[in-house]
Short mmCIF file of C-alpha atoms in Angstrom, two decimals:
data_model
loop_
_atom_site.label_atom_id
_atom_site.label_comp_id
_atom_site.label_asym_id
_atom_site.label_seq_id
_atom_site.Cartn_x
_atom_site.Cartn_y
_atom_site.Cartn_z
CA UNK P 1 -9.75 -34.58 -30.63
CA UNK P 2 -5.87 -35.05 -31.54
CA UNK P 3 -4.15 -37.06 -29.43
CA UNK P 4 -0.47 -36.02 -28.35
CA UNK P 5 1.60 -38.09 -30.20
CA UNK P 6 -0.63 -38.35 -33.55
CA UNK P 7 -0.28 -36.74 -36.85
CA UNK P 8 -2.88 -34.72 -38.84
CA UNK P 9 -4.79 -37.15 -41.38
CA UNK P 10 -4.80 -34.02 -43.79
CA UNK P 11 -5.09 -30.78 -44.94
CA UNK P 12 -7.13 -28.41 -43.32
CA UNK P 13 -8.33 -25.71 -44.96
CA UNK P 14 -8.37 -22.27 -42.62
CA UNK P 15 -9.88 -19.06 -43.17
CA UNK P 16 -7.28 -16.78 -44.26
CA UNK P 17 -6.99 -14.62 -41.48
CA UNK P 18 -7.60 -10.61 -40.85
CA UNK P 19 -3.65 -9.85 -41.54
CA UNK P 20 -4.37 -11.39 -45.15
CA UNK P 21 -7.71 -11.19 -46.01
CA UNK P 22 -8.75 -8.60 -48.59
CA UNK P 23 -10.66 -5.48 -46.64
CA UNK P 24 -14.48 -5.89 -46.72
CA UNK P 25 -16.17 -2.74 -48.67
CA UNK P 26 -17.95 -0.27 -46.37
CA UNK P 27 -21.89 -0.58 -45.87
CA UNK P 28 -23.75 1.96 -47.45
CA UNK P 29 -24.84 3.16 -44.14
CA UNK P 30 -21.88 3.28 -42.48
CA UNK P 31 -23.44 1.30 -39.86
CA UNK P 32 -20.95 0.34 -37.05
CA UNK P 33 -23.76 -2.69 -35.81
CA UNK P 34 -23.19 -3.98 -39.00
CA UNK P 35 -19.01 -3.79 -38.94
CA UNK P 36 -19.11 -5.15 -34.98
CA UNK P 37 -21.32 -8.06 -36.07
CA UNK P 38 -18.96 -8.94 -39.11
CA UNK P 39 -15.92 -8.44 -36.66
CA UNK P 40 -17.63 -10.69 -33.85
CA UNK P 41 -18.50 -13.07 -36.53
CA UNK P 42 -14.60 -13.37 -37.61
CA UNK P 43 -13.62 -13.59 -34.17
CA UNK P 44 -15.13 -16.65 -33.22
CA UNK P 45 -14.00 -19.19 -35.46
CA UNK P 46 -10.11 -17.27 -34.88
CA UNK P 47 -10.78 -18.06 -31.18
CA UNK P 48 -12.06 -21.47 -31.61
CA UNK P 49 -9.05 -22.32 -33.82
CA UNK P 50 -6.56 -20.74 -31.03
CA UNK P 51 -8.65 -22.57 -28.09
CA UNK P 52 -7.71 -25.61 -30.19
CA UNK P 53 -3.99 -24.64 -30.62
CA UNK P 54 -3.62 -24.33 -26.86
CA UNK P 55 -5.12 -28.08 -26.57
CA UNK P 56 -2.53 -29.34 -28.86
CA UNK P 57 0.15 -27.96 -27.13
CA UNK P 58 -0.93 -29.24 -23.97
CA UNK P 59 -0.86 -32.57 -25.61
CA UNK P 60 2.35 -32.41 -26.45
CA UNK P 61 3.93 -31.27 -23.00
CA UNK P 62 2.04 -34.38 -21.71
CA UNK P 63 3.30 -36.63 -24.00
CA UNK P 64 6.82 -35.38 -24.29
CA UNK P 65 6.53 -35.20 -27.95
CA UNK P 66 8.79 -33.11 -30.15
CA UNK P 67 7.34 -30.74 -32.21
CA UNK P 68 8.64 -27.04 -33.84
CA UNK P 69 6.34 -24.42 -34.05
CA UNK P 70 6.80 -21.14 -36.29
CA UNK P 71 5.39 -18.10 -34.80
CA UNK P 72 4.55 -15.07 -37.38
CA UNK P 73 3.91 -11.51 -35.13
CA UNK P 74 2.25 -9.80 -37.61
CA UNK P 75 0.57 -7.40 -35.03
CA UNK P 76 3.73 -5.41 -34.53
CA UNK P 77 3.77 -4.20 -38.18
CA UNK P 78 1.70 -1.44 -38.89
CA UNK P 79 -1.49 -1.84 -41.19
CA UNK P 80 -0.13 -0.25 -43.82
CA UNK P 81 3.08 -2.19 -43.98
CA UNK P 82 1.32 -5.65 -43.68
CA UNK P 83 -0.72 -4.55 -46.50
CA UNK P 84 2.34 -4.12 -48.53
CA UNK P 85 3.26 -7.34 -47.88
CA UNK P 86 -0.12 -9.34 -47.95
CA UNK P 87 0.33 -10.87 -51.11
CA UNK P 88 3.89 -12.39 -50.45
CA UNK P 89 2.67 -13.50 -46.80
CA UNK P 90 -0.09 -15.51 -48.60
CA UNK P 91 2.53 -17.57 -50.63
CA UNK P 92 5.01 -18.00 -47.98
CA UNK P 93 2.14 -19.75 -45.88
CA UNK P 94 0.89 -21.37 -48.80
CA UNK P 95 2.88 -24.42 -48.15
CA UNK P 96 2.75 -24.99 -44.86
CA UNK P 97 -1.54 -24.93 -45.06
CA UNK P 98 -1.39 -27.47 -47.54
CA UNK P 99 0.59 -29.44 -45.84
CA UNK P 100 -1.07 -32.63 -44.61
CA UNK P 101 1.33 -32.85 -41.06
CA UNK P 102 1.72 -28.70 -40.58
CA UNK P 103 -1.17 -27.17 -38.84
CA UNK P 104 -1.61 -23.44 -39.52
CA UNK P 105 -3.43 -21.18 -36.97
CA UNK P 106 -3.99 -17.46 -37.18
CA UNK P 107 -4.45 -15.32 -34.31
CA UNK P 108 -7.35 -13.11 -33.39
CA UNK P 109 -4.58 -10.57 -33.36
CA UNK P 110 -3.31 -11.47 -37.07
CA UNK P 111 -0.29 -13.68 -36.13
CA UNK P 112 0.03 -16.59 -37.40
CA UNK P 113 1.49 -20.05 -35.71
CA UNK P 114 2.35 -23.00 -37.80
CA UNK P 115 3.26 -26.23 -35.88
CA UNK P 116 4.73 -29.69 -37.69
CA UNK P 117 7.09 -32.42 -36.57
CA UNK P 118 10.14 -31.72 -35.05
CA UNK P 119 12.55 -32.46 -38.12
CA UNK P 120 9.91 -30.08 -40.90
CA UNK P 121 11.36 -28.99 -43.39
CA UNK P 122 8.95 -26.82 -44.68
CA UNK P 123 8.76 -24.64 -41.61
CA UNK P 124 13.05 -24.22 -42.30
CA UNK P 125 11.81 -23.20 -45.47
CA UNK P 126 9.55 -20.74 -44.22
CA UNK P 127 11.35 -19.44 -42.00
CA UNK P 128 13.79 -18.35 -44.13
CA UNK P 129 11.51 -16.80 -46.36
CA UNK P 130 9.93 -15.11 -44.42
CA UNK P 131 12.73 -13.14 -42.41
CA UNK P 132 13.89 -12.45 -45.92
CA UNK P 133 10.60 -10.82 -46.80
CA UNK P 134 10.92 -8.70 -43.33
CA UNK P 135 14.17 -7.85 -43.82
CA UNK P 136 13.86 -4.56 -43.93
CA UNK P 137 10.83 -4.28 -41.03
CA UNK P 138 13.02 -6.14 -38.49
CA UNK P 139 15.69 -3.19 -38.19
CA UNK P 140 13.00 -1.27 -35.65
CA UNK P 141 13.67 -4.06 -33.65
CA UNK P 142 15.39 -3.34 -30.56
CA UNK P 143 14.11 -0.14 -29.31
CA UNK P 144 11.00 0.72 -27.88
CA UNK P 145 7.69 -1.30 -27.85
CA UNK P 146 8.94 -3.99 -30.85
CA UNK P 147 12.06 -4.59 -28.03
CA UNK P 148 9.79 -5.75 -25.42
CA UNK P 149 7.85 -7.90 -27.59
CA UNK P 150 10.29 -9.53 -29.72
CA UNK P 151 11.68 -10.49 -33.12
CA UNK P 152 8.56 -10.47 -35.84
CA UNK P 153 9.77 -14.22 -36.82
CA UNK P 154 10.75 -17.26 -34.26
CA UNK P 155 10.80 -20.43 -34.30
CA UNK P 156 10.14 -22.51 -31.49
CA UNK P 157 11.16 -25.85 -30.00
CA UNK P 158 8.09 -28.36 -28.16
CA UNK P 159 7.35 -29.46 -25.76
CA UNK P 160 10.65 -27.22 -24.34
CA UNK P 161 9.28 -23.59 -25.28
CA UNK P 162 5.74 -24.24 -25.04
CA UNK P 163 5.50 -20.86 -22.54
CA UNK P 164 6.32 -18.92 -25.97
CA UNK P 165 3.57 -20.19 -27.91
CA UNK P 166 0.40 -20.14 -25.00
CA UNK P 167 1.90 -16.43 -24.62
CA UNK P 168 1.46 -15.47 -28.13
CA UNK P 169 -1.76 -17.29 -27.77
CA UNK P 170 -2.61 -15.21 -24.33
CA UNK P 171 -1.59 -12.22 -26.30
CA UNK P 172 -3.67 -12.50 -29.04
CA UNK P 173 -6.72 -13.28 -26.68
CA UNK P 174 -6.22 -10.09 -25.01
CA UNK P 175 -5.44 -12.03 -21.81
CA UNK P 176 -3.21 -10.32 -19.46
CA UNK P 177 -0.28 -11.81 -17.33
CA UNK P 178 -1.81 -10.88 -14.22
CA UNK P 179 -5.05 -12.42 -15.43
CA UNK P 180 -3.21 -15.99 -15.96
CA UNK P 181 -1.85 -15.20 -12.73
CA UNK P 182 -4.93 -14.46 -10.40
CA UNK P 183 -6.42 -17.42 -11.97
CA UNK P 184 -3.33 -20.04 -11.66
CA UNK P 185 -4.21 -20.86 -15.51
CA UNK P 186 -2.91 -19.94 -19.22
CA UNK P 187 -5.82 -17.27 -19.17
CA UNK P 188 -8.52 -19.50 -21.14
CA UNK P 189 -8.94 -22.20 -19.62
CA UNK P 190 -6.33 -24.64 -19.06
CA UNK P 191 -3.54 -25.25 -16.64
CA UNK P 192 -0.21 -23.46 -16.97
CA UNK P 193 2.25 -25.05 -19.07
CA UNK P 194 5.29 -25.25 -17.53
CA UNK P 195 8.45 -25.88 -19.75
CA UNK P 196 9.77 -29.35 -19.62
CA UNK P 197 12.69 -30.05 -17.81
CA UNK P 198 14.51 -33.56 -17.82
CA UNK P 199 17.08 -34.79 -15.56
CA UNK P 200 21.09 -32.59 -15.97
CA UNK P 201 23.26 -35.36 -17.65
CA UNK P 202 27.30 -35.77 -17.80
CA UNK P 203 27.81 -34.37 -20.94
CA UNK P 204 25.47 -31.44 -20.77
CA UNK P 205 26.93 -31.03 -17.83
CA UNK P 206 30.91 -31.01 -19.26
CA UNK P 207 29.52 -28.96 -22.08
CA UNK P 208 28.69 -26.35 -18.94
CA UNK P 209 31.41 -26.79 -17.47
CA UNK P 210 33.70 -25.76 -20.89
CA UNK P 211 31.39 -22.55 -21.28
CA UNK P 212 32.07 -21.49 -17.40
CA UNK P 213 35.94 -21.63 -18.25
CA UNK P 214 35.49 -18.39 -20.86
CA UNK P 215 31.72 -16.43 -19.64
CA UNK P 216 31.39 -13.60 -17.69
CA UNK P 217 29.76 -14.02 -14.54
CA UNK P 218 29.38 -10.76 -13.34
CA UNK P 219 25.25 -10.37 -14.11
CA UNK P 220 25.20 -13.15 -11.76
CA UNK P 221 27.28 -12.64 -9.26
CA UNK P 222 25.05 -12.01 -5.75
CA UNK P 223 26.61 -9.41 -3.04
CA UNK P 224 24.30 -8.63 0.65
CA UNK P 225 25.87 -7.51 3.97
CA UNK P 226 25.20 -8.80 7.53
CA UNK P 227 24.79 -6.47 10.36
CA UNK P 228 24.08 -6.71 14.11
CA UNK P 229 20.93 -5.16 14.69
CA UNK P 230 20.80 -4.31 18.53
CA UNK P 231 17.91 -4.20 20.12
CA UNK P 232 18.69 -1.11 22.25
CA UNK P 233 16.94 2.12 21.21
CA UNK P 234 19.21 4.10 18.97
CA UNK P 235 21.30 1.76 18.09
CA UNK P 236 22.18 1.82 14.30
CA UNK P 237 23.27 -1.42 12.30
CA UNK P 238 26.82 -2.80 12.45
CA UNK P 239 28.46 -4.10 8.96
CA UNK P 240 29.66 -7.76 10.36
CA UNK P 241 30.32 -9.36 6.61
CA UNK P 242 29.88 -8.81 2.88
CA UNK P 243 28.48 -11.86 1.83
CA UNK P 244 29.49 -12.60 -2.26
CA UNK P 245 28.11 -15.89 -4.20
CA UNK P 246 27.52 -16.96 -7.83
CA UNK P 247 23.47 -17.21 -8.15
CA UNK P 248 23.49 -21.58 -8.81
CA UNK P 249 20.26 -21.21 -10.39
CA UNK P 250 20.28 -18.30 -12.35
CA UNK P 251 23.40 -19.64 -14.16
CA UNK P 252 21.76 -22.95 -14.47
CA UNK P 253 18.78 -20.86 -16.33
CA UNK P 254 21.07 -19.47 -18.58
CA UNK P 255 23.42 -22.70 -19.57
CA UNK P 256 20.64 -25.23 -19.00
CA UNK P 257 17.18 -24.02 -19.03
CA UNK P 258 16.10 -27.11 -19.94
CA UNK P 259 17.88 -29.28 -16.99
CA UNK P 260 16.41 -30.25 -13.41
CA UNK P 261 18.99 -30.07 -11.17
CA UNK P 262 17.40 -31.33 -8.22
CA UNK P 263 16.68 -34.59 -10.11
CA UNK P 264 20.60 -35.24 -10.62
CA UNK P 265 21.92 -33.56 -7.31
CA UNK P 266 25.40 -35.20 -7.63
CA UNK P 267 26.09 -33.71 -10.84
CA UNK P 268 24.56 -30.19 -9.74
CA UNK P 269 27.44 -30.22 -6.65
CA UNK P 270 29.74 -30.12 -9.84
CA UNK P 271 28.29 -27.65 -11.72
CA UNK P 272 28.57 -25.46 -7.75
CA UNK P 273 32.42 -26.23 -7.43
CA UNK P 274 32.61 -25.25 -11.13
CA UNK P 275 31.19 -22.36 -9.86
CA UNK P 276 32.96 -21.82 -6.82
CA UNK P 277 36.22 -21.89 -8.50
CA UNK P 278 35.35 -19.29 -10.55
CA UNK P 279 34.38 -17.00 -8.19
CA UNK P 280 37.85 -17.65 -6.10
CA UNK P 281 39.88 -17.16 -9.00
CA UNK P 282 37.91 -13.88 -9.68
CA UNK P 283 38.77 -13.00 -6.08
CA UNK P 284 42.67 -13.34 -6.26
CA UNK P 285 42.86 -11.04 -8.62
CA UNK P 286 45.06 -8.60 -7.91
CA UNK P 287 42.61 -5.69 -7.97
CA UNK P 288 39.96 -7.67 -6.52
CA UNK P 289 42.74 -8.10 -3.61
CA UNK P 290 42.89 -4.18 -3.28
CA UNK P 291 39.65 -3.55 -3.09
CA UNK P 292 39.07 -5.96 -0.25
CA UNK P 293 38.46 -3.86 2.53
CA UNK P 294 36.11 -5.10 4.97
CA UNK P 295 35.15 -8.49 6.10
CA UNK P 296 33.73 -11.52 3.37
CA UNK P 297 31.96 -14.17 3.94
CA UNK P 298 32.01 -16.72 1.04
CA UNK P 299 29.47 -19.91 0.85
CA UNK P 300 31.51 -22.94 -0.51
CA UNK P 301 30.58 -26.61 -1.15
CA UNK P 302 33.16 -28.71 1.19
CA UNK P 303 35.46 -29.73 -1.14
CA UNK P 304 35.62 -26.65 -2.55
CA UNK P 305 37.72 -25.50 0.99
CA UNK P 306 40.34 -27.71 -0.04
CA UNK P 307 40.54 -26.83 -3.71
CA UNK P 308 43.53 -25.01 -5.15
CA UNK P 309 41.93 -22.16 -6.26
CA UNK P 310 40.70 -21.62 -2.50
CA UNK P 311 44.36 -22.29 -1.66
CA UNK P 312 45.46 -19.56 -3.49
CA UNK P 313 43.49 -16.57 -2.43
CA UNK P 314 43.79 -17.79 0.63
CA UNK P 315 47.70 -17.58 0.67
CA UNK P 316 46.74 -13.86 -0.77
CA UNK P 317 44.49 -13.23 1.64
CA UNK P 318 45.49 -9.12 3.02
CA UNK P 319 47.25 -9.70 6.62
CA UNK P 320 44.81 -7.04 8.06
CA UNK P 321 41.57 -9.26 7.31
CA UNK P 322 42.98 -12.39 8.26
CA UNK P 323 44.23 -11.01 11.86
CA UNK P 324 40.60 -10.05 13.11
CA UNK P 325 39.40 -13.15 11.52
CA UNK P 326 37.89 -11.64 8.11
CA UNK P 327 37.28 -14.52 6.08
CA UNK P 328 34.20 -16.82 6.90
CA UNK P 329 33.49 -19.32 4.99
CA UNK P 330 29.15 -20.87 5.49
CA UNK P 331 29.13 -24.66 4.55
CA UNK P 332 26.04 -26.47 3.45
CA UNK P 333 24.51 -28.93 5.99
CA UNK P 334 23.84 -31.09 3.28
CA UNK P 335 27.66 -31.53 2.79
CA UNK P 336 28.05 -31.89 6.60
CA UNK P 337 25.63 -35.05 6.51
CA UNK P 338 27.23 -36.05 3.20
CA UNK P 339 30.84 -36.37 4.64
CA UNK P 340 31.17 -35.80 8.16
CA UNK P 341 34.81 -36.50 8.09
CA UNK P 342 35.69 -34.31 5.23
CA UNK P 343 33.65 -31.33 7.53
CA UNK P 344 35.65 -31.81 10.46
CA UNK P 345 38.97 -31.80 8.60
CA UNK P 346 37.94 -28.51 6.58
CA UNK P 347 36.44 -27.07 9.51
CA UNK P 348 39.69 -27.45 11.54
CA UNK P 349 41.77 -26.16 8.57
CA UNK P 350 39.48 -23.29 8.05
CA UNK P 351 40.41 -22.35 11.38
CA UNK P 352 44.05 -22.95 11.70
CA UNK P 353 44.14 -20.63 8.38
CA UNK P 354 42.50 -18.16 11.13
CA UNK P 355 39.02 -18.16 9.20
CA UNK P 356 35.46 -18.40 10.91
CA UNK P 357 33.15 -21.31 9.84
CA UNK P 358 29.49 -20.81 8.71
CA UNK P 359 27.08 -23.90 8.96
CA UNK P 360 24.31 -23.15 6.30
CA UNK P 361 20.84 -24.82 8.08
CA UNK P 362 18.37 -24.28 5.61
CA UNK P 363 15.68 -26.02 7.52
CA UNK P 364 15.64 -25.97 11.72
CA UNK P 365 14.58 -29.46 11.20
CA UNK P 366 18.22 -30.39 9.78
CA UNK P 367 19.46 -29.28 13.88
CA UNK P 368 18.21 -32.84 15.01
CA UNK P 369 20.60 -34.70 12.64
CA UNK P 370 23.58 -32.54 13.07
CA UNK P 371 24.36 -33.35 17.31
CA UNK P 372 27.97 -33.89 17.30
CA UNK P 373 29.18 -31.06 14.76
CA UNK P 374 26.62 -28.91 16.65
CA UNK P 375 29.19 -27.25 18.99
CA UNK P 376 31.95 -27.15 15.98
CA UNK P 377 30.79 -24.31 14.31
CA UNK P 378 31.76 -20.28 14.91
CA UNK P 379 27.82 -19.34 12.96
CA UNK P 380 24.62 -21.11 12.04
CA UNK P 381 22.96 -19.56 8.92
CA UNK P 382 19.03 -20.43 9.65
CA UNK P 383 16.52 -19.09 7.27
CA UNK P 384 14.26 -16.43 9.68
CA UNK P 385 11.11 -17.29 7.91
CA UNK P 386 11.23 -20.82 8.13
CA UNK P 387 12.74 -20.74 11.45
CA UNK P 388 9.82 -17.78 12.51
CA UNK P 389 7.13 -20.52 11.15
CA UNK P 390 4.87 -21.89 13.67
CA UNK P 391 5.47 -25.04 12.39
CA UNK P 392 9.11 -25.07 13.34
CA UNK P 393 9.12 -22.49 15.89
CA UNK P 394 9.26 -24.68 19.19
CA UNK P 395 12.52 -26.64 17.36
CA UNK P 396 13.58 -23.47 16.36
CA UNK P 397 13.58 -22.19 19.97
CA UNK P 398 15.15 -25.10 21.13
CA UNK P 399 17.79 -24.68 18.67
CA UNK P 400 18.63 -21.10 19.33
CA UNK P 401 18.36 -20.85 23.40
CA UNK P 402 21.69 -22.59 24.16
CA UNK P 403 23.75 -20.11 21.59
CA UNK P 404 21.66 -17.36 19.87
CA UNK P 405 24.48 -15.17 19.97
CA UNK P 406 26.41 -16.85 16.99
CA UNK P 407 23.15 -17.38 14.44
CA UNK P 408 22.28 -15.82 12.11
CA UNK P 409 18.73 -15.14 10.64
CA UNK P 410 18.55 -14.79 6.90
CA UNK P 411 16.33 -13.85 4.30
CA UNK P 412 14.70 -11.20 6.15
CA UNK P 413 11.97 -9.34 4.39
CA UNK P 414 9.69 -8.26 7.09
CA UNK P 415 10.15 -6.38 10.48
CA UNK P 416 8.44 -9.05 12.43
CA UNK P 417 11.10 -11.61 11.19
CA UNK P 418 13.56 -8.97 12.95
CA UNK P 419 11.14 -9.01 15.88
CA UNK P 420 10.94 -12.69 16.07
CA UNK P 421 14.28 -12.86 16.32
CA UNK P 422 15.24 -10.51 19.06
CA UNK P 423 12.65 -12.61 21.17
CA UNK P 424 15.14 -15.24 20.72
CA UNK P 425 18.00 -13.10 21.51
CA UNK P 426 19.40 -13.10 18.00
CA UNK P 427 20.69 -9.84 16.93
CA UNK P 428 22.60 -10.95 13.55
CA UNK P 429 20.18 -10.57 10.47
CA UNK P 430 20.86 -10.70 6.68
CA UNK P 431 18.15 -9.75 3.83
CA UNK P 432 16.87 -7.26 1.70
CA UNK P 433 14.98 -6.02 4.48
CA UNK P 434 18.55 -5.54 6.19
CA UNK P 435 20.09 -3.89 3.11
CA UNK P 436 17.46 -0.89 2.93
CA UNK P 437 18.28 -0.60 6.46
CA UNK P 438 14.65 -0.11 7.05
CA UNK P 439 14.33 -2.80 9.41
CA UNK P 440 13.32 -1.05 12.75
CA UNK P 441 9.68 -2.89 13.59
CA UNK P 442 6.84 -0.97 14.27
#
């Protein structure tokens, strides 16, 4: 077996594959036993040599090792046009399956992956040769079925993209997602891989930062509405507050797919007042200013209250919200426990500005740490399903009898979250539930 880490001792030699081999001649009799048998036969050691892919790239994720891979889709061409090119396809590989420290596997499915140390050379070389070759059969790319499944070439970073290659591997298997799924596996047999992610560092982080100051961050930018949902018959909903926030981690997926921001939660609070200034200055705007007609609540990190880009929209705040108290601003817990001072100093300057304050309390368990800033607060933000688990529920309850006029229940995706929480007299609600407005229980 290899062992993550090791190189191979030598060359290899593997079958050519079905996507290069020359077509067998029919049997006399036309017999389809006989073609199933021959195609069974060719299957096997295909399968054996993917089985054995899938083991060295679990090796790798283990051991952290770096590694490139070279993926070759040759099942999206058409058999006539991968006939046309057999011949070239065999000398572009050519190299890399003589190569004592490049392993070559091919696909039930024809494709081909070649995998060699991170800094190859050959697999460069390759590359380029090959997208040259499929110049011309890369243009369908980008509509229809090609779109979905990708370019026909890629090359691929280890142990950080090792997702790519077990797909292409579950693909050529004839494993499905929801398979791999059902099963909590890769679909043959081993664990899911799951990319590796290493701890977000300073300059990675500054590098962010830099790309925040010029992208758009519309696709992630996050609007839902809170209503009162009274529990009187008949009753319809009652639009309290347009909630609007920057998604943390699906920016973080797109800058820094590769970073763990939970393992380096100082410098994550930067990259969230990186993007809290953004969405502020987005708000000033002047026609972001106009079209500010009903009530906003905006979740901030606590020093992000005192910032000058809060400053300024809030000096262009519209006179009509800010006289019936428009602008509420939810602040983590975690910052309240962080810097108690710095919360009671925003929280009173929130409200001198004539702004409502939001305490964010992910987890009813947080209530038991937060006793003096308790009564400080206009809202607490609790999380209905965790509050409505039975777990938590007693704390919960004990939480919300004092005040359950001023909380609000979020993430509501079921009617008996909405249920729950009339029980407890809370009649504020937020979730996707809540924006269908199908939220009456049955």
């Amino acid at each position: 077996m290899l062992l993550a880490g090791e190189d191979w001792a030598g060359p290899r030699p593997l079958a050519a594959g079905p996507e290069l081999a020359d077509e067998p001649p029919p049997s006399e009799d036309g017999g389809a036993m006989e073609a199933g048998a021959v195609a069974s036969e060719t299957y096997r050691p295909l399968r054996a040599e993917a089985m054995a892919l899938v083991a060295l790239v679990r090796d790798t994720v283990a051991a952290g090792v770096q590694r490139q891979a070279l993926l070759l889709r040759l099942s999206a061409l058409r058999r006539d046009r991968r006939a046309r090119h057999a011949g070239l396809l065999r000398e572009a590989l050519a190299p890399l399956r003589r190569h004592p420290r490049i392993r070559v596997t091919t696909l039930p499915n024809g494709d081909v992956i070649a995998v060699g140390g991170a800094w190859a050379k050959q697999l460069d070389t390759a590359y380029d040769a090959l997208r040259a070759m499929l110049e011309e059969e890369l243009a369908p790319v980008g509509t229809g079925e090609w779109a979905a499944a990708g370019p026909l070439v890629r090359r691929l970073r280890l142990p950080e993209e090792a997702v790519a290659v077990l797909a292409a591997v579950e693909t050529a298997l004839g494993l499905t997602a929801a398979e791999a799924a059902a099963t909590g596996d890769a679909g043959f047999g081993f664990p899911a891989v799951q990319p590796l992610r290493m701890p977000l560092d300073g300059a990675s982080l500054a590098a962010a930062e830099r790309a925040l100051a010029t992208v758009d961050l519309t696709p992630f930018l996050r609007r839902q509405t809170i209503c009162r949902l009274p529990r009187k018959d008949g009753a319809g909903p009652e639009l309290l507050w347009e909630e609007r926030r920057v998604s943390l981690p699906e920016v973080a997926a797109a800058l820094l797919p590769w970073a763990d921001l939970d393992a380096a939660p100082r410098l994550a609070h930067r990259l969230r007042r990186a993007l809290d200034r953004r969405l502020l200055a987005g708000l000033a705007r002047p026609e972001e200013l106009r079209d500010l007609r009903r009530p906003l609540l905006l979740p901030l990190a606590l020093d992000s209250v005192t910032a000058p880009e809060f400053l300024r929209f809030d000096a262009l705040l519209p006179s009509g919200l800010r006289a019936e108290g428009g602008l509420a601003v939810a602040l983590p817990a975690e910052d309240v426990l962080r810097d108690p001072a710095g919360y009671a100093f925003a929280r009173d300057f929130l409200r001198l500005r004539g702004h409502r304050v939001m305490l964010d309390l992910p987890a009813p368990a947080l209530a038991a740490l937060l006793p003096v800033v308790r009564a400080r607060f206009d809202l607490l933000r609790l999380d209905g399903p965790a509050a409505q688990a039975a777990a938590v529920r007693s704390r919960a309850a004990t939480l919300l009898a004092a005040e359950p006029e001023r909380v609000v229940l979020a993430g509501v995706e079921r009617s008996s979250t909405i249920a729950w929480g009339w029980e407890m007299g809370i009649t504020l609600f937020q979730g996707r539930l809540v924006e269908r407005r199908s939220w009456v229980p049955g």
